[in-house]
Tab-separated table of N, CA and C and ligand atoms in Angstrom:
chain	number	residue	atom	x	y	z
A	1	MET	N	1.055	-1.249	-0.366
A	1	MET	CA	-0.256	-0.287	0.449
A	1	MET	C	1.000	1.421	-0.120
A	2	ARG	N	0.401	2.264	-0.884
A	2	ARG	CA	1.317	3.537	-0.905
A	2	ARG	C	0.402	4.636	-0.007
A	3	ALA	N	1.420	4.865	0.590
A	3	ALA	CA	0.855	6.103	1.455
A	3	ALA	C	1.365	7.724	1.195
A	4	LEU	N	0.445	8.802	1.202
A	4	LEU	CA	0.920	10.171	1.062
A	4	LEU	C	0.686	11.094	2.383
A	5	TYR	N	2.493	11.650	2.532
A	5	TYR	CA	2.179	12.216	3.498
A	5	TYR	C	2.462	13.780	2.864
A	6	PRO	N	1.647	14.528	2.920
A	6	PRO	CA	1.941	16.228	2.563
A	6	PRO	C	1.954	16.931	3.590
A	7	GLY	N	2.430	17.920	3.094
A	7	GLY	CA	2.643	19.326	4.267
A	7	GLY	C	3.638	19.897	3.368
A	8	SER	N	3.651	21.391	4.245
A	8	SER	CA	5.071	22.748	4.191
A	8	SER	C	6.289	22.133	4.022
A	9	PHE	N	6.460	21.074	5.337
A	9	PHE	CA	7.630	20.861	5.516
A	9	PHE	C	8.894	22.012	5.352
A	10	ASP	N	8.528	23.335	5.856
A	10	ASP	CA	9.042	24.683	5.542
A	10	ASP	C	10.074	24.990	7.099
A	11	PRO	N	11.220	24.242	7.492
A	11	PRO	CA	11.763	23.201	6.884
A	11	PRO	C	11.306	21.730	7.489
A	12	VAL	N	11.993	20.878	7.050
A	12	VAL	CA	11.786	19.839	7.787
A	12	VAL	C	11.930	19.025	8.840
A	13	THR	N	11.476	19.067	9.889
A	13	THR	CA	11.958	18.806	11.145
A	13	THR	C	12.202	17.541	11.474
A	14	PHE	N	12.618	16.977	12.660
A	14	PHE	CA	13.021	15.395	13.295
A	14	PHE	C	11.530	14.670	13.422
A	15	GLY	N	10.765	15.673	13.958
A	15	GLY	CA	9.363	15.400	13.757
A	15	GLY	C	8.842	14.939	12.981
A	16	HIS	N	8.992	15.281	11.921
A	16	HIS	CA	8.797	14.840	10.665
A	16	HIS	C	9.002	13.329	9.872
A	17	LEU	N	10.771	13.813	10.123
A	17	LEU	CA	11.742	12.175	10.152
A	17	LEU	C	11.204	11.462	10.525
A	18	ASP	N	10.787	11.429	12.012
A	18	ASP	CA	10.285	10.261	12.522
A	18	ASP	C	9.178	9.907	12.348
A	19	LEU	N	8.569	10.714	11.818
A	19	LEU	CA	7.008	9.818	11.241
A	19	LEU	C	7.044	9.308	9.937
A	20	ILE	N	7.911	9.926	9.190
A	20	ILE	CA	8.471	9.331	7.846
A	20	ILE	C	9.237	7.860	8.015
A	21	GLN	N	10.072	8.183	8.692
A	21	GLN	CA	10.541	6.961	9.132
A	21	GLN	C	9.938	5.721	9.536
A	22	ARG	N	8.862	5.568	10.637
A	22	ARG	CA	7.997	4.525	10.820
A	22	ARG	C	7.084	4.462	9.647
A	23	ALA	N	6.804	5.304	9.192
A	23	ALA	CA	5.460	4.831	7.919
A	23	ALA	C	6.423	4.208	6.944
A	24	SER	N	7.810	4.721	6.763
A	24	SER	CA	7.866	3.630	5.591
A	24	SER	C	8.728	2.084	5.860
A	25	GLN	N	8.399	1.866	7.530
A	25	GLN	CA	8.148	0.413	7.937
A	25	GLN	C	6.840	-0.194	7.787
A	26	LEU	N	5.571	0.462	7.780
A	26	LEU	CA	4.701	0.490	7.467
A	26	LEU	C	3.884	0.242	6.205
A	27	PHE	N	4.643	0.543	5.116
A	27	PHE	CA	3.936	1.078	3.570
A	27	PHE	C	4.927	0.808	2.625
A	28	ASP	N	4.423	0.486	1.856
A	28	ASP	CA	5.490	-0.392	0.970
A	28	ASP	C	5.916	1.099	-0.287
A	29	GLU	N	5.087	1.909	0.117
A	29	GLU	CA	5.946	3.660	-0.465
A	29	GLU	C	4.611	4.798	0.646
A	30	VAL	N	6.258	5.351	0.645
A	30	VAL	CA	5.720	6.705	1.100
A	30	VAL	C	6.080	7.487	0.306
A	31	ILE	N	5.045	8.053	-0.516
A	31	ILE	CA	5.454	9.445	-1.052
A	31	ILE	C	5.258	10.596	-0.081
A	32	VAL	N	6.502	11.782	-0.147
A	32	VAL	CA	6.183	12.989	0.814
A	32	VAL	C	6.347	13.746	-0.077
A	33	ALA	N	5.018	14.430	0.120
A	33	ALA	CA	5.129	15.628	-1.115
A	33	ALA	C	4.635	16.935	-0.670
A	34	VAL	N	5.815	17.653	-1.104
A	34	VAL	CA	5.476	19.583	-1.233
A	34	VAL	C	4.639	19.882	-1.118
A	35	LEU	N	3.453	20.579	-0.531
A	35	LEU	CA	2.237	21.186	-1.099
A	35	LEU	C	2.690	22.924	-1.440
A	36	ARG	N	2.360	23.192	-3.093
A	36	ARG	CA	3.227	24.575	-3.287
A	36	ARG	C	1.636	24.990	-3.316
A	37	ASN	N	1.899	25.993	-2.338
A	37	ASN	CA	0.558	26.620	-1.744
A	37	ASN	C	0.829	28.251	-2.084
A	38	PRO	N	-0.265	28.700	-2.647
A	38	PRO	CA	0.400	30.302	-3.783
A	38	PRO	C	-0.276	31.066	-2.496
A	39	ASN	N	-1.104	30.581	-1.232
A	39	ASN	CA	-1.523	31.593	-0.292
A	39	ASN	C	-0.128	31.807	1.159
A	40	LYS	N	0.544	30.802	0.991
A	40	LYS	CA	1.784	30.921	1.548
A	40	LYS	C	3.231	31.240	1.287
A	41	GLN	N	3.685	31.987	2.166
A	41	GLN	CA	5.026	32.583	1.395
A	41	GLN	C	6.262	31.598	2.625
A	42	PRO	N	6.638	31.117	2.187
A	42	PRO	CA	7.242	29.850	2.623
A	42	PRO	C	8.610	30.784	2.535
A	43	SER	N	9.834	30.154	4.162
A	43	SER	CA	10.845	31.082	4.126
A	43	SER	C	11.837	30.131	3.569
A	44	PHE	N	11.605	29.008	2.979
A	44	PHE	CA	12.701	28.060	2.066
A	44	PHE	C	11.688	27.862	0.867
A	45	SER	N	12.639	27.804	-0.637
A	45	SER	CA	11.716	28.117	-1.636
A	45	SER	C	11.624	26.073	-1.883
A	46	LEU	N	10.366	26.128	-2.868
A	46	LEU	CA	10.113	24.765	-3.021
A	46	LEU	C	11.662	23.741	-2.785
A	47	GLU	N	12.516	24.106	-3.798
A	47	GLU	CA	13.593	23.710	-4.108
A	47	GLU	C	14.593	23.154	-3.211
A	48	GLU	N	14.707	24.663	-2.113
A	48	GLU	CA	15.547	24.152	-1.222
A	48	GLU	C	15.233	23.055	-0.529
A	49	ARG	N	13.479	22.969	0.375
A	49	ARG	CA	12.388	22.113	0.920
A	49	ARG	C	12.574	20.514	0.358
A	50	LEU	N	12.664	20.882	-0.876
A	50	LEU	CA	12.575	19.124	-1.603
A	50	LEU	C	14.071	18.715	-1.477
A	51	GLU	N	15.112	19.857	-1.850
A	51	GLU	CA	16.789	19.196	-1.151
A	51	GLU	C	17.063	19.036	-0.166
A	52	GLN	N	16.244	19.839	0.793
A	52	GLN	CA	16.671	18.873	2.703
A	52	GLN	C	15.583	17.872	2.234
A	53	LEU	N	14.277	17.717	2.232
A	53	LEU	CA	13.948	16.047	2.185
A	53	LEU	C	14.351	15.206	2.034
A	54	SER	N	14.724	15.771	0.563
A	54	SER	CA	15.565	14.413	-0.102
A	54	SER	C	16.958	13.886	0.355
A	55	SER	N	17.816	14.666	1.123
A	55	SER	CA	18.605	14.620	1.389
A	55	SER	C	18.683	13.707	2.680
A	56	VAL	N	17.847	14.131	3.536
A	56	VAL	CA	17.443	13.464	4.941
A	56	VAL	C	16.587	12.063	5.020
A	57	THR	N	16.192	12.258	3.698
A	57	THR	CA	15.506	10.415	3.609
A	57	THR	C	16.135	9.680	2.631
A	58	SER	N	17.152	10.297	1.892
A	58	SER	CA	17.942	9.157	0.871
A	58	SER	C	18.232	7.806	1.116
A	59	HIS	N	18.302	7.509	2.943
A	59	HIS	CA	18.535	5.566	3.580
A	59	HIS	C	17.524	5.426	3.301
A	60	LEU	N	16.220	5.463	2.769
A	60	LEU	CA	14.963	4.870	3.281
A	60	LEU	C	14.155	5.027	1.425
A	61	PRO	N	15.160	3.569	1.206
A	61	PRO	CA	14.639	3.131	-0.479
A	61	PRO	C	12.788	3.604	-0.383
A	62	GLN	N	12.106	3.021	0.464
A	62	GLN	CA	10.536	3.372	0.454
A	62	GLN	C	9.966	4.702	-0.261
A	63	VAL	N	10.954	5.126	0.082
A	63	VAL	CA	10.051	6.987	0.219
A	63	VAL	C	10.545	7.747	-0.924
A	64	ARG	N	9.685	8.528	-1.442
A	64	ARG	CA	9.735	9.666	-2.796
A	64	ARG	C	9.512	10.683	-2.384
A	65	VAL	N	10.203	11.946	-2.615
A	65	VAL	CA	10.191	13.053	-1.850
A	65	VAL	C	9.466	13.966	-3.454
A	66	THR	N	8.573	14.321	-3.452
A	66	THR	CA	8.015	14.739	-4.877
A	66	THR	C	6.675	16.426	-4.269
A	67	SER	N	6.273	17.244	-4.891
A	67	SER	CA	5.445	18.369	-4.782
A	67	SER	C	4.715	18.143	-5.429
A	68	PHE	N	3.594	18.753	-5.460
A	68	PHE	CA	2.241	18.782	-5.729
A	68	PHE	C	1.401	20.759	-5.611
A	69	GLU	N	0.038	20.740	-6.256
A	69	GLU	CA	-0.435	21.574	-6.264
A	69	GLU	C	-1.718	21.259	-6.408
A	70	GLY	N	-3.246	22.057	-5.819
A	70	GLY	CA	-4.263	21.625	-5.763
A	70	GLY	C	-4.617	20.520	-4.778
A	71	LEU	N	-5.842	20.178	-4.832
A	71	LEU	CA	-6.202	18.855	-3.900
A	71	LEU	C	-5.751	18.131	-3.605
A	72	THR	N	-5.407	18.067	-2.235
A	72	THR	CA	-4.077	16.591	-1.624
A	72	THR	C	-5.357	15.582	-1.990
A	73	VAL	N	-6.248	15.001	-2.154
A	73	VAL	CA	-7.157	14.357	-2.570
A	73	VAL	C	-6.834	13.600	-4.115
A	74	HIS	N	-6.930	14.871	-4.638
A	74	HIS	CA	-6.693	15.126	-6.167
A	74	HIS	C	-5.390	14.198	-6.636
A	75	PHE	N	-4.223	14.454	-5.986
A	75	PHE	CA	-2.862	14.261	-6.113
A	75	PHE	C	-2.980	12.636	-5.926
A	76	ALA	N	-3.473	11.824	-4.313
A	76	ALA	CA	-3.572	11.141	-4.092
A	76	ALA	C	-4.493	9.938	-4.734
A	77	LEU	N	-5.020	10.481	-5.705
A	77	LEU	CA	-5.806	9.850	-6.507
A	77	LEU	C	-5.071	9.161	-7.799
A	78	GLU	N	-4.716	10.367	-8.201
A	78	GLU	CA	-3.330	10.161	-9.044
A	78	GLU	C	-2.251	9.564	-8.723
A	79	GLN	N	-1.786	9.885	-8.057
A	79	GLN	CA	-0.351	8.846	-7.765
A	79	GLN	C	-0.856	7.329	-6.948
A	80	ASP	N	-1.936	6.883	-6.991
A	80	ASP	CA	-2.783	5.983	-6.286
A	80	ASP	C	-2.371	5.138	-5.649
A	81	ALA	N	-2.394	6.315	-4.194
A	81	ALA	CA	-2.142	6.177	-2.909
A	81	ALA	C	-3.460	6.351	-2.192
A	82	ARG	N	-4.038	5.096	-1.089
A	82	ARG	CA	-5.401	5.275	-1.008
A	82	ARG	C	-5.011	5.695	0.436
A	83	VAL	N	-4.119	6.043	1.215
A	83	VAL	CA	-4.291	6.786	2.401
A	83	VAL	C	-2.986	7.830	2.191
A	84	ILE	N	-3.828	9.213	2.863
A	84	ILE	CA	-2.835	10.472	3.184
A	84	ILE	C	-2.721	9.747	5.121
A	85	LEU	N	-1.227	10.223	4.958
A	85	LEU	CA	-0.591	10.561	5.930
A	85	LEU	C	-0.815	11.696	7.276
A	86	ARG	N	-1.567	11.675	8.234
A	86	ARG	CA	-0.674	13.208	8.899
A	86	ARG	C	-0.387	12.635	10.644
A	87	GLY	N	0.523	14.226	11.264
A	87	GLY	CA	0.702	13.793	12.079
A	87	GLY	C	0.437	14.677	13.164
A	88	LEU	N	-0.196	13.374	13.877
A	88	LEU	CA	-0.872	14.564	15.301
A	88	LEU	C	0.242	14.792	16.576
A	89	ARG	N	0.279	15.884	17.144
A	89	ARG	CA	1.213	16.458	17.923
A	89	ARG	C	0.317	16.147	19.435
A	90	ALA	N	-0.507	17.434	19.641
A	90	ALA	CA	-1.555	17.959	20.601
A	90	ALA	C	-2.773	18.265	20.248
A	91	LEU	N	-3.020	17.897	21.488
A	91	LEU	CA	-4.965	18.096	21.664
A	91	LEU	C	-5.317	19.070	20.051
A	92	SER	N	-4.450	20.308	20.151
A	92	SER	CA	-5.051	21.609	19.280
A	92	SER	C	-4.364	20.660	17.852
A	93	ASP	N	-3.577	20.034	17.490
A	93	ASP	CA	-3.868	19.604	16.053
A	93	ASP	C	-5.439	19.022	15.770
A	94	PHE	N	-5.856	18.443	16.531
A	94	PHE	CA	-6.488	17.530	16.432
A	94	PHE	C	-7.999	17.942	15.393
A	95	GLU	N	-8.103	19.460	15.825
A	95	GLU	CA	-9.962	19.977	15.546
A	95	GLU	C	-9.791	20.076	13.981
A	96	PHE	N	-8.148	20.557	13.806
A	96	PHE	CA	-7.716	20.951	11.952
A	96	PHE	C	-7.915	19.878	11.164
A	97	GLU	N	-7.068	18.797	11.876
A	97	GLU	CA	-6.513	17.689	10.932
A	97	GLU	C	-8.371	17.158	11.119
A	98	LEU	N	-9.539	16.730	11.902
A	98	LEU	CA	-10.592	16.431	11.792
A	98	LEU	C	-11.164	16.603	10.545
A	99	GLN	N	-11.237	17.891	10.824
A	99	GLN	CA	-12.145	18.786	9.930
A	99	GLN	C	-11.596	18.655	8.124
A	100	LEU	N	-10.477	18.878	8.487
A	100	LEU	CA	-9.415	18.424	6.644
A	100	LEU	C	-9.752	16.794	6.639
A	101	ALA	N	-9.583	15.709	7.481
A	101	ALA	CA	-10.065	14.926	7.175
A	101	ALA	C	-11.147	14.424	6.856
A	102	HIS	N	-12.540	15.153	7.308
A	102	HIS	CA	-13.621	14.875	6.948
A	102	HIS	C	-13.892	15.824	5.540
A	103	THR	N	-13.332	16.684	5.475
A	103	THR	CA	-13.328	17.531	4.191
A	103	THR	C	-13.014	16.419	3.073
A	104	ASN	N	-12.064	15.925	3.262
A	104	ASN	CA	-11.156	14.934	2.213
A	104	ASN	C	-11.954	13.645	1.668
A	105	ALA	N	-12.686	13.420	2.762
A	105	ALA	CA	-13.329	11.891	2.709
A	105	ALA	C	-14.509	12.297	2.249
A	106	SER	N	-15.411	13.893	2.446
A	106	SER	CA	-16.113	14.253	1.297
A	106	SER	C	-15.925	14.633	-0.223
A	107	LEU	N	-14.979	14.102	-0.076
A	107	LEU	CA	-13.796	14.530	-1.939
A	107	LEU	C	-14.107	13.149	-2.629
A	108	SER	N	-13.563	12.192	-1.831
A	108	SER	CA	-13.264	10.888	-1.961
A	108	SER	C	-13.032	9.988	-1.258
A	109	ASP	N	-13.992	8.796	-1.649
A	109	ASP	CA	-14.462	7.795	-0.859
A	109	ASP	C	-13.714	6.680	-0.772
A	110	GLN	N	-12.454	7.208	-1.906
A	110	GLN	CA	-11.452	6.025	-2.183
A	110	GLN	C	-10.024	6.245	-1.305
A	111	VAL	N	-9.803	7.600	-1.000
A	111	VAL	CA	-8.498	8.170	-0.220
A	111	VAL	C	-8.901	7.803	1.412
A	112	ASP	N	-8.222	6.812	2.376
A	112	ASP	CA	-8.453	7.508	3.925
A	112	ASP	C	-7.473	8.491	4.171
A	113	THR	N	-8.056	8.817	5.989
A	113	THR	CA	-6.671	9.506	6.590
A	113	THR	C	-6.747	8.924	7.666
A	114	LEU	N	-5.366	8.787	7.573
A	114	LEU	CA	-4.339	8.259	8.804
A	114	LEU	C	-3.970	9.407	9.645
A	115	PHE	N	-3.737	8.965	11.061
A	115	PHE	CA	-3.035	9.840	11.431
A	115	PHE	C	-2.161	9.173	12.171
A	116	MET	N	-0.881	9.487	12.623
A	116	MET	CA	0.158	8.854	13.350
A	116	MET	C	0.636	9.868	14.403
A	117	ALA	N	0.848	9.254	15.329
A	117	ALA	CA	0.846	9.874	16.638
A	117	ALA	C	2.211	10.316	17.003
A	118	THR	N	2.517	11.727	17.332
A	118	THR	CA	4.053	11.886	16.826
A	118	THR	C	4.748	10.875	18.496
A	119	ALA	N	6.159	11.729	17.900
A	119	ALA	CA	6.863	10.868	19.199
A	119	ALA	C	7.260	11.719	20.159
A	120	VAL	N	6.540	11.288	21.452
A	120	VAL	CA	7.023	12.131	22.550
A	120	VAL	C	8.039	12.980	22.598
A	121	PRO	N	9.012	13.049	22.156
A	121	PRO	CA	10.233	13.869	22.492
A	121	PRO	C	10.291	14.653	21.610
A	122	HIS	N	9.373	14.978	20.290
A	122	HIS	CA	9.123	15.852	19.563
A	122	HIS	C	7.782	16.422	19.470
A	123	SER	N	6.887	16.080	20.543
A	123	SER	CA	5.605	15.975	20.226
A	123	SER	C	5.471	17.754	20.496
A	124	PHE	N	6.442	18.370	20.867
A	124	PHE	CA	6.787	20.409	21.409
A	124	PHE	C	7.358	20.818	20.039
A	125	LEU	N	7.398	19.971	18.903
A	125	LEU	CA	8.542	20.394	17.392
A	125	LEU	C	7.437	20.737	16.561
A	126	SER	N	7.698	22.381	15.934
A	126	SER	CA	7.066	22.578	14.551
A	126	SER	C	7.836	23.333	13.618
A	127	SER	N	7.824	23.338	12.621
A	127	SER	CA	8.715	23.698	11.340
A	127	SER	C	8.978	25.802	12.223
A	128	SER	N	7.785	25.848	12.478
A	128	SER	CA	7.651	27.405	12.944
A	128	SER	C	8.555	27.946	14.127
A	129	VAL	N	8.520	26.946	15.478
A	129	VAL	CA	9.565	27.108	16.540
A	129	VAL	C	10.569	27.099	16.159
A	130	VAL	N	10.920	25.910	15.058
A	130	VAL	CA	12.498	25.666	14.924
A	130	VAL	C	13.239	27.358	14.412
A	131	LYS	N	12.011	27.692	13.260
A	131	LYS	CA	12.751	28.784	13.003
A	131	LYS	C	12.688	30.325	13.907
A	132	GLU	N	11.706	29.731	14.413
A	132	GLU	CA	11.924	31.150	15.349
A	132	GLU	C	12.861	30.834	16.674
A	133	VAL	N	13.232	29.564	17.286
A	133	VAL	CA	14.477	29.804	17.536
A	133	VAL	C	15.938	30.517	17.132
A	134	ALA	N	16.280	29.671	15.658
A	134	ALA	CA	17.371	30.073	14.338
A	134	ALA	C	17.077	31.419	14.172
A	135	ARG	N	16.398	31.711	14.474
A	135	ARG	CA	15.986	33.026	13.678
A	135	ARG	C	16.705	34.213	15.004
A	136	PHE	N	16.759	33.585	16.765
A	136	PHE	CA	17.232	34.556	17.525
A	136	PHE	C	18.666	33.721	17.973
A	137	GLY	N	19.486	32.698	17.087
A	137	GLY	CA	20.954	32.199	17.328
A	137	GLY	C	20.740	31.062	18.290
A	138	GLY	N	19.644	30.455	18.429
A	138	GLY	CA	19.561	29.160	19.436
A	138	GLY	C	20.172	28.348	18.809
A	139	ASP	N	20.363	27.050	19.715
A	139	ASP	CA	20.969	25.999	18.832
A	139	ASP	C	19.751	24.927	18.563
A	140	VAL	N	19.741	24.425	17.090
A	140	VAL	CA	18.799	23.640	16.455
A	140	VAL	C	19.192	22.622	16.496
A	141	GLN	N	20.389	21.987	16.661
A	141	GLN	CA	20.593	20.695	16.303
A	141	GLN	C	19.745	19.454	16.562
A	142	HIS	N	19.394	19.666	18.045
A	142	HIS	CA	18.393	18.627	18.237
A	142	HIS	C	17.059	18.945	17.966
A	143	LEU	N	16.958	19.517	16.835
A	143	LEU	CA	15.521	19.693	16.770
A	143	LEU	C	15.564	19.236	14.442
A	144	VAL	N	16.917	19.206	13.998
A	144	VAL	CA	16.761	19.478	12.973
A	144	VAL	C	18.107	18.769	12.459
A	145	PRO	N	17.886	18.082	10.671
A	145	PRO	CA	18.963	17.697	10.769
A	145	PRO	C	19.640	18.615	10.257
A	146	GLU	N	21.105	17.951	10.190
A	146	GLU	CA	22.042	18.997	10.220
A	146	GLU	C	22.733	19.616	9.030
A	147	THR	N	22.125	19.428	7.924
A	147	THR	CA	21.859	19.713	7.008
A	147	THR	C	20.987	21.173	6.599
A	148	VAL	N	20.123	21.030	7.077
A	148	VAL	CA	18.622	22.068	7.942
A	148	VAL	C	19.049	23.252	8.358
A	149	ALA	N	20.273	22.693	9.655
A	149	ALA	CA	20.429	23.283	10.596
A	149	ALA	C	21.723	24.640	9.754
A	150	ILE	N	22.236	24.150	8.981
A	150	ILE	CA	23.006	24.523	8.103
A	150	ILE	C	22.230	25.586	7.190
A	151	ASP	N	21.124	25.438	6.659
A	151	ASP	CA	20.105	26.260	5.889
A	151	ASP	C	19.610	27.042	6.426
A	152	LEU	N	19.374	27.209	7.700
A	152	LEU	CA	18.944	27.734	8.785
A	152	LEU	C	20.184	28.899	9.217
A	153	ARG	N	21.081	28.444	9.126
A	153	ARG	CA	21.996	29.540	9.659
A	153	ARG	C	22.094	30.743	8.475
A	154	ARG	N	22.229	29.884	7.632
A	154	ARG	CA	22.230	30.431	5.770
A	154	ARG	C	21.163	31.509	5.827
A	155	LEU	N	19.452	31.369	6.088
A	155	LEU	CA	18.507	31.665	5.944
A	155	LEU	C	18.607	32.813	6.310
A	156	PHE	N	18.865	32.903	8.419
A	156	PHE	CA	18.557	33.980	8.817
A	156	PHE	C	20.218	35.317	8.977
A	157	ASN	N	21.327	34.335	8.600
A	157	ASN	CA	22.149	35.305	8.402
A	157	ASN	C	22.274	36.085	7.201
A	158	GLN	N	21.606	36.098	6.335
A	158	GLN	CA	21.318	36.220	4.928
A	158	GLN	C	20.354	37.540	5.112
A	159	ARG	N	19.262	37.412	5.812
A	159	ARG	CA	18.680	38.447	6.454
A	159	ARG	C	18.689	39.078	7.003
A	160	VAL	N	20.242	39.355	8.158
A	160	VAL	CA	20.458	39.884	8.489
A	160	VAL	C	20.945	40.779	7.660
A	161	ASP	N	22.278	40.299	6.883
A	161	ASP	CA	23.362	40.921	6.030
A	161	ASP	C	22.389	41.572	4.810
A	162	VAL	N	21.597	41.005	4.563
A	162	VAL	CA	20.640	42.301	3.629
A	162	VAL	C	20.289	43.557	4.493
A	163	SER	N	18.825	42.854	5.098
A	163	SER	CA	18.539	44.454	6.096
A	163	SER	C	19.644	45.169	6.881
A	164	GLY	N	21.102	44.983	7.041
A	164	GLY	CA	21.733	46.311	7.246
A	164	GLY	C	21.689	45.929	8.767
A	165	ASP	N	21.074	45.400	9.398
A	165	ASP	CA	20.179	45.453	10.449
A	165	ASP	C	21.053	44.527	11.561
A	166	ARG	N	22.543	44.583	11.732
A	166	ARG	CA	23.148	43.789	12.918
A	166	ARG	C	23.554	44.681	13.789
B	201	LIG	P1	1.216	21.581	7.146
B	201	LIG	O1	1.359	22.974	6.502
B	201	LIG	O2	0.593	21.069	6.144
B	201	LIG	O3	0.644	21.453	8.287
B	201	LIG	P2	3.619	21.083	8.181
B	201	LIG	O4	4.947	20.972	7.285
B	201	LIG	O5	3.486	21.927	9.229
B	201	LIG	O6	2.555	21.106	6.983
B	201	LIG	O7	3.283	19.776	8.214
B	201	LIG	C1	3.126	18.218	8.014
B	201	LIG	C2	2.482	17.418	8.211
B	201	LIG	O8	3.685	16.816	9.630
B	201	LIG	C3	1.184	17.557	9.580
B	201	LIG	O9	0.357	16.203	9.622
B	201	LIG	C4	1.667	17.355	10.957
B	201	LIG	O10	1.040	17.950	12.098
B	201	LIG	C5	2.999	16.950	10.960
B	201	LIG	N1	4.059	17.157	11.661
B	201	LIG	C6	4.623	18.057	11.915
B	201	LIG	N2	5.498	18.514	13.121
B	201	LIG	C7	5.040	17.201	13.874
B	201	LIG	C8	6.040	16.655	14.553
B	201	LIG	N3	6.988	17.129	15.763
B	201	LIG	N4	5.959	15.071	14.909
B	201	LIG	C9	4.810	14.624	14.511
B	201	LIG	N5	4.075	15.258	13.089
B	201	LIG	C10	4.324	16.344	12.937
């Protein structure tokens, strides 16, 4: 069975990676798909996020990294994925995720949403928290893979340089 794991991954964290790793033991193939969302201004370009995801999942042969735009359900059907995978951290994720799952179910009965509980050590972790820490020079080594930590340092150093606001 093939599963689709959609998200912004701006950037990928150890929370996402843990979920991808566990899912790759459950499914024959896991498609990690970066949503090209015209309403969101990401910190990392699509190319950067695809590169980060490919590099941190290169040891997982069942994982394929790609991008999509439009409805997740349509992309899942197109990719012949029966399952949309989402991670649940705290109760606060639940309401939104359930609404999303119900919306998707109303659009197609060929695709089911499965939730995976976050690993406890990553339950507080989100891409925005990581960016907040990195922005103010905090250590993110325990939150994201090394290659992403380097990209974060570059992102915020460049920002400082460009604005001259040092
Ligand atoms: P989105 O913008 O679609 O929420 P994200 O990249 O923030 O995209 O998250 C993609 C998926 O990964 C979501 O299902 C989210 O709940 C899940 N996720 C995010 N952080 C973690 C984490 N620390 N542990 C487990 N799952 C997570």
